CSV table of C-alpha atoms (C1' of nucleotides) in Angstrom, one decimal:
chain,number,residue,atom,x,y,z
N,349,UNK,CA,-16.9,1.7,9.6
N,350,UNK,CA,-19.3,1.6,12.6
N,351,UNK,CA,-21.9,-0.5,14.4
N,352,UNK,CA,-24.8,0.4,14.5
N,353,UNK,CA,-26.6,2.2,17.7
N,354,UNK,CA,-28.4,-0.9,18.2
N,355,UNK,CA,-25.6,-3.0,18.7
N,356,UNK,CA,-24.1,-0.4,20.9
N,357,UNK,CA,-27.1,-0.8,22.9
N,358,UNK,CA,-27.1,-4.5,22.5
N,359,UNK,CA,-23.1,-4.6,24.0
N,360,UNK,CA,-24.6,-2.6,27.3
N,361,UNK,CA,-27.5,-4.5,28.1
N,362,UNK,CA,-25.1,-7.4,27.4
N,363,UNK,CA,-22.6,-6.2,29.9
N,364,UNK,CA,-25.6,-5.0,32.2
N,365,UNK,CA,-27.2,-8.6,32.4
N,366,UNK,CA,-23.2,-9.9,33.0
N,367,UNK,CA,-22.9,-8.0,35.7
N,368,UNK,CA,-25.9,-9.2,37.4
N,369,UNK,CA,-25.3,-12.9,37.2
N,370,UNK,CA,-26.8,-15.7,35.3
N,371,UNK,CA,-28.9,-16.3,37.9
N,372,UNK,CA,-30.7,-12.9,38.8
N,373,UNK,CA,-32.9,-11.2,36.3
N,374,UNK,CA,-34.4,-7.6,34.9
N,375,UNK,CA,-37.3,-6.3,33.6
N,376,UNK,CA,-36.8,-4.0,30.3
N,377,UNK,CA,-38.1,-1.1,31.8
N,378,UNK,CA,-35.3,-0.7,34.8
N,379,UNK,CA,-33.0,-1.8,32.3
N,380,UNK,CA,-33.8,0.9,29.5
N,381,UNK,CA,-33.8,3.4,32.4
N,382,UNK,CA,-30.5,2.3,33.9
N,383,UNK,CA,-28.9,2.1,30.1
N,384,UNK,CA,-31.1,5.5,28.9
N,385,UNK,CA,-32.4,3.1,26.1
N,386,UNK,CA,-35.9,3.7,25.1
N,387,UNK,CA,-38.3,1.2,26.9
N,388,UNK,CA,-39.4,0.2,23.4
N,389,UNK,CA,-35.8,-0.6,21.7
N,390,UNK,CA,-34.8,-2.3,24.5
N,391,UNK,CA,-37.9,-4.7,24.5
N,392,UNK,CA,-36.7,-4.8,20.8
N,393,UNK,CA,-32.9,-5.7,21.0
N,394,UNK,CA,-33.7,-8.0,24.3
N,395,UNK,CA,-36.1,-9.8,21.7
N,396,UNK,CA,-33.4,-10.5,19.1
N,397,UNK,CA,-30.7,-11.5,22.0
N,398,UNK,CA,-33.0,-14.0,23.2
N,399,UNK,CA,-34.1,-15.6,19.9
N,400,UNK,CA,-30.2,-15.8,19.5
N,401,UNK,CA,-30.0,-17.8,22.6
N,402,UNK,CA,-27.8,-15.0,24.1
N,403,UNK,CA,-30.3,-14.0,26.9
N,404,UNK,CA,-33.5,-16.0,28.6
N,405,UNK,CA,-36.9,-13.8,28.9
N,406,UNK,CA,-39.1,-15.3,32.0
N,407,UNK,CA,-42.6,-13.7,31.2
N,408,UNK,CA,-45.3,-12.7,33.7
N,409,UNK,CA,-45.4,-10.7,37.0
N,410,UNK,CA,-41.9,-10.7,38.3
N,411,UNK,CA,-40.6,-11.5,34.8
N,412,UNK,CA,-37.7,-10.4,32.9
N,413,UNK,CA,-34.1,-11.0,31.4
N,414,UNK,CA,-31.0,-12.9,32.5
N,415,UNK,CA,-28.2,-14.1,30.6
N,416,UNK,CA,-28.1,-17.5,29.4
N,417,UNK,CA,-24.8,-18.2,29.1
N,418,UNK,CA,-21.8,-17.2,31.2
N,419,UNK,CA,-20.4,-13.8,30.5
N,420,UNK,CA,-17.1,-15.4,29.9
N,421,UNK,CA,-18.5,-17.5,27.4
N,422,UNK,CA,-19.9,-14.1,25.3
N,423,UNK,CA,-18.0,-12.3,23.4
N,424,UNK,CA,-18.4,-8.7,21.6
N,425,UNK,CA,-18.2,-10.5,17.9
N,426,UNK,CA,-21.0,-12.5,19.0
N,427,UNK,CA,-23.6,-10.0,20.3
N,428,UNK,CA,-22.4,-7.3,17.0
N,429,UNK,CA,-23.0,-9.8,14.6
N,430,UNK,CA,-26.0,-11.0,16.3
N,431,UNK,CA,-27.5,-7.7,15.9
N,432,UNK,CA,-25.7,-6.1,12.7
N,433,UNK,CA,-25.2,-9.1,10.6
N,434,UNK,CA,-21.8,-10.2,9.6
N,435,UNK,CA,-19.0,-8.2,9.9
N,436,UNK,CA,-17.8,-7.7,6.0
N,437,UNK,CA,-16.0,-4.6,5.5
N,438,UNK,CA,-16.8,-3.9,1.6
N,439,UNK,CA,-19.2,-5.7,-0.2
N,440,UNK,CA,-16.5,-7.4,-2.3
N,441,UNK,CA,-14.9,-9.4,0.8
N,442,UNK,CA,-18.8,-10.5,1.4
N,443,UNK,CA,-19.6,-10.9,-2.3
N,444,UNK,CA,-17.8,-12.5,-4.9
N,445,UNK,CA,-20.1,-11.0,-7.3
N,446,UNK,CA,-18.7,-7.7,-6.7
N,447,UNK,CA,-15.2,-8.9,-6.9
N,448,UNK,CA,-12.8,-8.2,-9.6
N,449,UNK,CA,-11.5,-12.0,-9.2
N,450,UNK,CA,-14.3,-12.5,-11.0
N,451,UNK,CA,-12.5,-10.6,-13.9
N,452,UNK,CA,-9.0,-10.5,-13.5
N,453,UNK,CA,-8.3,-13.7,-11.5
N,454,UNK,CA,-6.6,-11.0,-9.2
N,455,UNK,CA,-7.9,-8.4,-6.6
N,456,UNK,CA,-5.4,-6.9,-4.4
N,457,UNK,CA,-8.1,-4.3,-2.4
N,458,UNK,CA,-10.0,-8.0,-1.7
N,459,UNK,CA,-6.8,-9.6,-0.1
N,460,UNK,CA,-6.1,-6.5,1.8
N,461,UNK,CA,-9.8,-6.0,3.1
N,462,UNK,CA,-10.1,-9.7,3.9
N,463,UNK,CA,-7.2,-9.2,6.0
N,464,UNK,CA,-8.9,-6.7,7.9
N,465,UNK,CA,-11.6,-8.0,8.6
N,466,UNK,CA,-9.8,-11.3,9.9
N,467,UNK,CA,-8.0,-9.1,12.3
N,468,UNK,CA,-11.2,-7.0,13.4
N,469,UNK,CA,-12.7,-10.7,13.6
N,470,UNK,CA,-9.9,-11.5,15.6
N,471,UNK,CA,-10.0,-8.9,18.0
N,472,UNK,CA,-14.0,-8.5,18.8
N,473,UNK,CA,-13.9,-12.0,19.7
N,474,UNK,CA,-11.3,-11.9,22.4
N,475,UNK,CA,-12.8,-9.6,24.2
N,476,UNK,CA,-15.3,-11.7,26.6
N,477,UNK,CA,-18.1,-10.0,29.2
N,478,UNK,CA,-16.0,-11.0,32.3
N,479,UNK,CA,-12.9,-9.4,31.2
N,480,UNK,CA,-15.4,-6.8,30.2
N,481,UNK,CA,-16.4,-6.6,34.4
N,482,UNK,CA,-13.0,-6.7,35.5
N,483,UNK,CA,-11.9,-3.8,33.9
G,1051,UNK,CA,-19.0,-2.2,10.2
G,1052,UNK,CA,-18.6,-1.8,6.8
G,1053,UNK,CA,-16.7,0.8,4.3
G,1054,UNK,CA,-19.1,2.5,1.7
G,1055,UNK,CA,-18.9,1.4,-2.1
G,1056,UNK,CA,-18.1,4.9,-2.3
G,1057,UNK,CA,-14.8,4.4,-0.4
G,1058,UNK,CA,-14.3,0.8,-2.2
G,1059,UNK,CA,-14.3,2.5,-5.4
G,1060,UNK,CA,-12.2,5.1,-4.5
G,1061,UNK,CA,-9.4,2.6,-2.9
G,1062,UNK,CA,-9.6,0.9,-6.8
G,1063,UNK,CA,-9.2,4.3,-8.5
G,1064,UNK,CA,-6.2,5.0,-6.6
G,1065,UNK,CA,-5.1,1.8,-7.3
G,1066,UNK,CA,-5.3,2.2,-10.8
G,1067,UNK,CA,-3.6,5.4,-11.0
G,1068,UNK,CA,-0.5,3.8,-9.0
G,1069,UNK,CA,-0.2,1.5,-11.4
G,1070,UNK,CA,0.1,4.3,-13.8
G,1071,UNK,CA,2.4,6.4,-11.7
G,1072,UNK,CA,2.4,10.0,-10.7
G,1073,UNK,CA,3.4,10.7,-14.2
G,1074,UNK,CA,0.9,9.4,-16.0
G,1075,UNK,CA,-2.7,10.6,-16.2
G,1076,UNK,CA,-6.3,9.1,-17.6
G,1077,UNK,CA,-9.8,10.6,-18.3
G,1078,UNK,CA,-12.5,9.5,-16.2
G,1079,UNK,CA,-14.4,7.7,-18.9
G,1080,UNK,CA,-11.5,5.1,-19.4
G,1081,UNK,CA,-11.1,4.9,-15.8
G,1082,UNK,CA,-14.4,4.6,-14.9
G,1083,UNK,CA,-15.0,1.5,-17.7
G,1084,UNK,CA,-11.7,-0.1,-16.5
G,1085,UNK,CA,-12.9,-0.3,-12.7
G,1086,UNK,CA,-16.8,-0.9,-13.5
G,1087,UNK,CA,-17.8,2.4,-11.8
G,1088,UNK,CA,-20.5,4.6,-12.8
G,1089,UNK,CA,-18.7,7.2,-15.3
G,1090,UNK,CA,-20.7,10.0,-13.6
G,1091,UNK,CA,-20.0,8.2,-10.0
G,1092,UNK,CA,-16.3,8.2,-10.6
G,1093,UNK,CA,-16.0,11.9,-11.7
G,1094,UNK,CA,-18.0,12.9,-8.2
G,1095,UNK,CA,-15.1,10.4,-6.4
G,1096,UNK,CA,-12.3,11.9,-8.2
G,1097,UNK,CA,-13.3,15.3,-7.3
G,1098,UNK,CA,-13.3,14.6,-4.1
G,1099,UNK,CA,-9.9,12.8,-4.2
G,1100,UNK,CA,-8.7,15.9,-6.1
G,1101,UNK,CA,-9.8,18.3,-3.5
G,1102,UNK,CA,-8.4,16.3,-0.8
G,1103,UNK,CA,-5.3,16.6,-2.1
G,1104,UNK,CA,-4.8,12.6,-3.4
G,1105,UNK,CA,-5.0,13.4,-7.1
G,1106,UNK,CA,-4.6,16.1,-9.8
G,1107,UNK,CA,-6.9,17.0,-12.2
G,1108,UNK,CA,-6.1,18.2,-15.5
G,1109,UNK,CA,-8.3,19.9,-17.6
G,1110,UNK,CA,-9.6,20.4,-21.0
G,1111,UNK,CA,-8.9,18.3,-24.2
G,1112,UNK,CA,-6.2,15.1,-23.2
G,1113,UNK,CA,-6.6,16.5,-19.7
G,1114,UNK,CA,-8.0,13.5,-17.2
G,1115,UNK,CA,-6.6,12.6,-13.6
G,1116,UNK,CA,-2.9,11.8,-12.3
G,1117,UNK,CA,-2.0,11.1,-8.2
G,1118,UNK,CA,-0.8,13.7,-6.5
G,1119,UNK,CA,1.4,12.2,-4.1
G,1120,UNK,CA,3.4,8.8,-4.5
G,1121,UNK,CA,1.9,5.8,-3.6
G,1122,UNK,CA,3.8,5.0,-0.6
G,1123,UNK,CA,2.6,7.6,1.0
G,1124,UNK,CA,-0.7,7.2,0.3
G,1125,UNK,CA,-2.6,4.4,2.4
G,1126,UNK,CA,-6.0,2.6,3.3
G,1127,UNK,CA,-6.9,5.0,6.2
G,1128,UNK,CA,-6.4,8.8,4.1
G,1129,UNK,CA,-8.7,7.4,1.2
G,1130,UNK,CA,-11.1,5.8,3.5
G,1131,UNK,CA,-11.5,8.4,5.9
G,1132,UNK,CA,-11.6,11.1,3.0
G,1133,UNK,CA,-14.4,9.3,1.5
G,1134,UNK,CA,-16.5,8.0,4.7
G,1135,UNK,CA,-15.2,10.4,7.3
G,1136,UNK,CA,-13.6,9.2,10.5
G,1137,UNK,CA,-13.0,5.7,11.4
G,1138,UNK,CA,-15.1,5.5,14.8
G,1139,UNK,CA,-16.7,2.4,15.5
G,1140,UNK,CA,-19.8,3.6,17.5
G,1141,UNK,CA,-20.7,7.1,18.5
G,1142,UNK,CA,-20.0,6.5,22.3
G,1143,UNK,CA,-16.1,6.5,21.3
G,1144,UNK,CA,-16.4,9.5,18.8
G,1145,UNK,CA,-19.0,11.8,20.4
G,1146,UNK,CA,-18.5,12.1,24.2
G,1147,UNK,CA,-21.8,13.5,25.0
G,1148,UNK,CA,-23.8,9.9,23.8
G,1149,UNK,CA,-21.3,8.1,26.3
G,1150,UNK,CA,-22.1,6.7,30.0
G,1151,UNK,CA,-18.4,8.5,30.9
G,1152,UNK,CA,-20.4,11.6,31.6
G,1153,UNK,CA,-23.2,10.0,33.8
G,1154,UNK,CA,-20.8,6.9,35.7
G,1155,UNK,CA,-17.5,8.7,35.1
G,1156,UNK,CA,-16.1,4.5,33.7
G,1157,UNK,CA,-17.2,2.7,30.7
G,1158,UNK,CA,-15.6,0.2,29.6
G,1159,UNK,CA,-17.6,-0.6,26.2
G,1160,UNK,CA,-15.8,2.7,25.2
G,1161,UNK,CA,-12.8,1.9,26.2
G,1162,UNK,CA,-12.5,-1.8,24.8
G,1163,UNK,CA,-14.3,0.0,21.6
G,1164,UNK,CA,-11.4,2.4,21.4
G,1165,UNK,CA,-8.9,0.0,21.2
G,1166,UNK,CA,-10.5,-1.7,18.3
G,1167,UNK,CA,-10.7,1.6,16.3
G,1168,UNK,CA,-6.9,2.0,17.3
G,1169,UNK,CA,-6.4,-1.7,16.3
G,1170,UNK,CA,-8.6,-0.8,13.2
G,1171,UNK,CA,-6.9,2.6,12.6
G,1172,UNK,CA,-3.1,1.2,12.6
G,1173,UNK,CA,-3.9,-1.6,10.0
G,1174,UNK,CA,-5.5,0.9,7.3
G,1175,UNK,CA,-2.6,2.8,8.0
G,1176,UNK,CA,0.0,0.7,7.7
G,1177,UNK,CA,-1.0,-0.7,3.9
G,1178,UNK,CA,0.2,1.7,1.5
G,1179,UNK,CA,-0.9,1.4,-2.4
G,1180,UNK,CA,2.6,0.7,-3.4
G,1181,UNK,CA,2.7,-2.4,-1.2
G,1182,UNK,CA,-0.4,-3.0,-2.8
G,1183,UNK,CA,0.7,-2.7,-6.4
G,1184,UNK,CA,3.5,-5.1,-5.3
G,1185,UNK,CA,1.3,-8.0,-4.6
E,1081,DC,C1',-60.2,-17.1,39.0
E,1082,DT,C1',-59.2,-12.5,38.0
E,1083,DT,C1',-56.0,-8.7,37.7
E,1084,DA,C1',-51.8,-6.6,36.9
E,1085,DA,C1',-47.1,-7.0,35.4
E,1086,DT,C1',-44.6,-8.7,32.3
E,1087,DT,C1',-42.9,-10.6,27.6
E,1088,DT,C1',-44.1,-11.5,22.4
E,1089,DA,C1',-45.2,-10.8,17.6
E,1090,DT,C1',-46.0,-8.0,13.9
E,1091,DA,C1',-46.2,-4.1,11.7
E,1092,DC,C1',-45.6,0.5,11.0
E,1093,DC,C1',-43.2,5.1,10.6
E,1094,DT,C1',-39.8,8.9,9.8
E,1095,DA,C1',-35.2,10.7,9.1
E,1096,DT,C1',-30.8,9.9,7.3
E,1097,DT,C1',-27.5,7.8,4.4
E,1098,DT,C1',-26.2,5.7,0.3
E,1099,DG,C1',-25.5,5.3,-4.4
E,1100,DG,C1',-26.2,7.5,-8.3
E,1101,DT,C1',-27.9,11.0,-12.0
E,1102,DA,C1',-28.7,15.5,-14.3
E,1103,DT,C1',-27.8,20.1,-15.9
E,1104,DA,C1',-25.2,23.8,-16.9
E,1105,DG,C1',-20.9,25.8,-16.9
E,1106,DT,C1',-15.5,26.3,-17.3
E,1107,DT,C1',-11.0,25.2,-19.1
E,1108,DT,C1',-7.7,23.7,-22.5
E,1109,DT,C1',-5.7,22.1,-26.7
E,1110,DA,C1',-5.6,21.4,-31.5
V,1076,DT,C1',-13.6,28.0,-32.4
V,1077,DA,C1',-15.1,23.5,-31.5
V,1078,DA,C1',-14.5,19.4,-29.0
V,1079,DA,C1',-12.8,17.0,-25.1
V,1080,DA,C1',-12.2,17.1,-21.0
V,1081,DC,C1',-13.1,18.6,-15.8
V,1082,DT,C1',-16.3,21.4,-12.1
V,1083,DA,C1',-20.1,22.8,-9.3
V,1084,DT,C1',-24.4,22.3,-7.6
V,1085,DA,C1',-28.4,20.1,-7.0
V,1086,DC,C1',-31.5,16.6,-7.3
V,1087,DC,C1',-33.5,11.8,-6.7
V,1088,DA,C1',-34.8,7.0,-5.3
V,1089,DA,C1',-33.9,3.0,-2.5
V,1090,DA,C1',-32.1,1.2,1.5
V,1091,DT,C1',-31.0,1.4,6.3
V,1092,DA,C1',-31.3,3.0,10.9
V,1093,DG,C1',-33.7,4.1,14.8
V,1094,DG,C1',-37.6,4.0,17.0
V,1095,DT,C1',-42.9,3.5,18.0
V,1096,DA,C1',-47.6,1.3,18.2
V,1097,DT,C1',-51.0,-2.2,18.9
V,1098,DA,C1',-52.8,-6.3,20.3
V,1099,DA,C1',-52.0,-10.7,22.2
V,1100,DA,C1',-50.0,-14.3,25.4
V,1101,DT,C1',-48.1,-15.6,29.8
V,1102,DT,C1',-47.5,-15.8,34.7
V,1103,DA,C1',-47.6,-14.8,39.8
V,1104,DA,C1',-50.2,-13.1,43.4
V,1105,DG,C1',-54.2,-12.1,46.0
DNA sequence: CTTAATTTATACCTATTTGGTATAGTTTTA
DNA sequence: TAAAACTATACCAAATAGGTATAAATTAAG
């Protein structure tokens, strides 16, 4: 019942980038040493956040990261799921395969789960990157 | 941010032993064929169940496995948690040393994290298995 | 137009966790 | 006393997590 480390890395570049504004940018290497990331993960992570459309890498001398898209507009569901994949909390809320409504036309642990994960769903995805600052 | 199969399975065998009632007790082999869980795989579950206090063991011929405690007082969160462990969303929140709060003294991917496990916490909690069997 | 600072792509590696199995022993009832 | 159960311990393979390495492409500045 975790995320994994590099989403947690993931949520504080996120909130780093947010801070700094759309419009300024930061090279990996400041930004693993001001998150104590290693150089290489971050490169890693900033990869995946930009192929997501989450973040814009300018290369070259005087290159870096920015966000691109307004920190109000990102949420923690998005940059998790981004990362880790769908949240699904047992493979039988994820896979019907696994599901004894396959068998018994009934699964009580499936309802209940599902339900869980609609509220977990729920509450990642109110928290935005502005509130996020504000706090 | 998922439960292990381990802890899936274990949430049906309690379940199933619910539905029989504290009373009433069956051998792992039945159980096991009735839920679709390894036989050896549900006997290494059920002892753990029994030594956390969830279910009784019986042993010797017609022994087999009965709950130990009545289904509405058992919920989501004690099975879960005695399977997997704590409920703790990302090490920052669980482990303080791995957490910016030490270096910056605020962080506020902690806190928002902590109020999901909270969130997270309070729902397991709050379904029993005799709610369950209800449905 | 070349050099240095930067990102990109791909691939690799190691430790841990997960999911499950095996073996040998103990208890109980018929 | 034999068979049907549970117990304890330890082992194993595959997947995942967390991170590293190498080589290449891009860009700004001098």
């Amino acid at each position: 019942m975790k995320i994994t480390q590099e989403a947690d890395y993931a949520l504080r570049i996120v909130l780093n980038l947010s801070k700094l504004g759309m419009d300024n940018r930061i090279d990996a290497k400041s930004l693993s040493e001001e998150e104590r990331i290693p150089t290489r993960f971050t490169l890693k992570i900033l990869r995946k956040l930009t192929q997501g459309g989450i973040t814009r890498a300018y290369r070259g001398v005087h290159g870096g990261y920015a966000l691109n898209q307004n920190p109000q507009d990102l949420n923690l569901k998005i940059v998790i799921e981004l990362i880790d994949g769908p949240i699904c909390v047992n493979r039988c809320v994820y896979d019907k395969e696994f599901c004894n409504l396959k068998r018994t036309n009934h699964c009580s642990i499936h309802h209940v789960l599902g339900e869980v994960k609609d509220l977990l769903t729920d509450k990642l995805e109110s928290v935005n990157f502005k509130d996020l600052l504000e706090k």
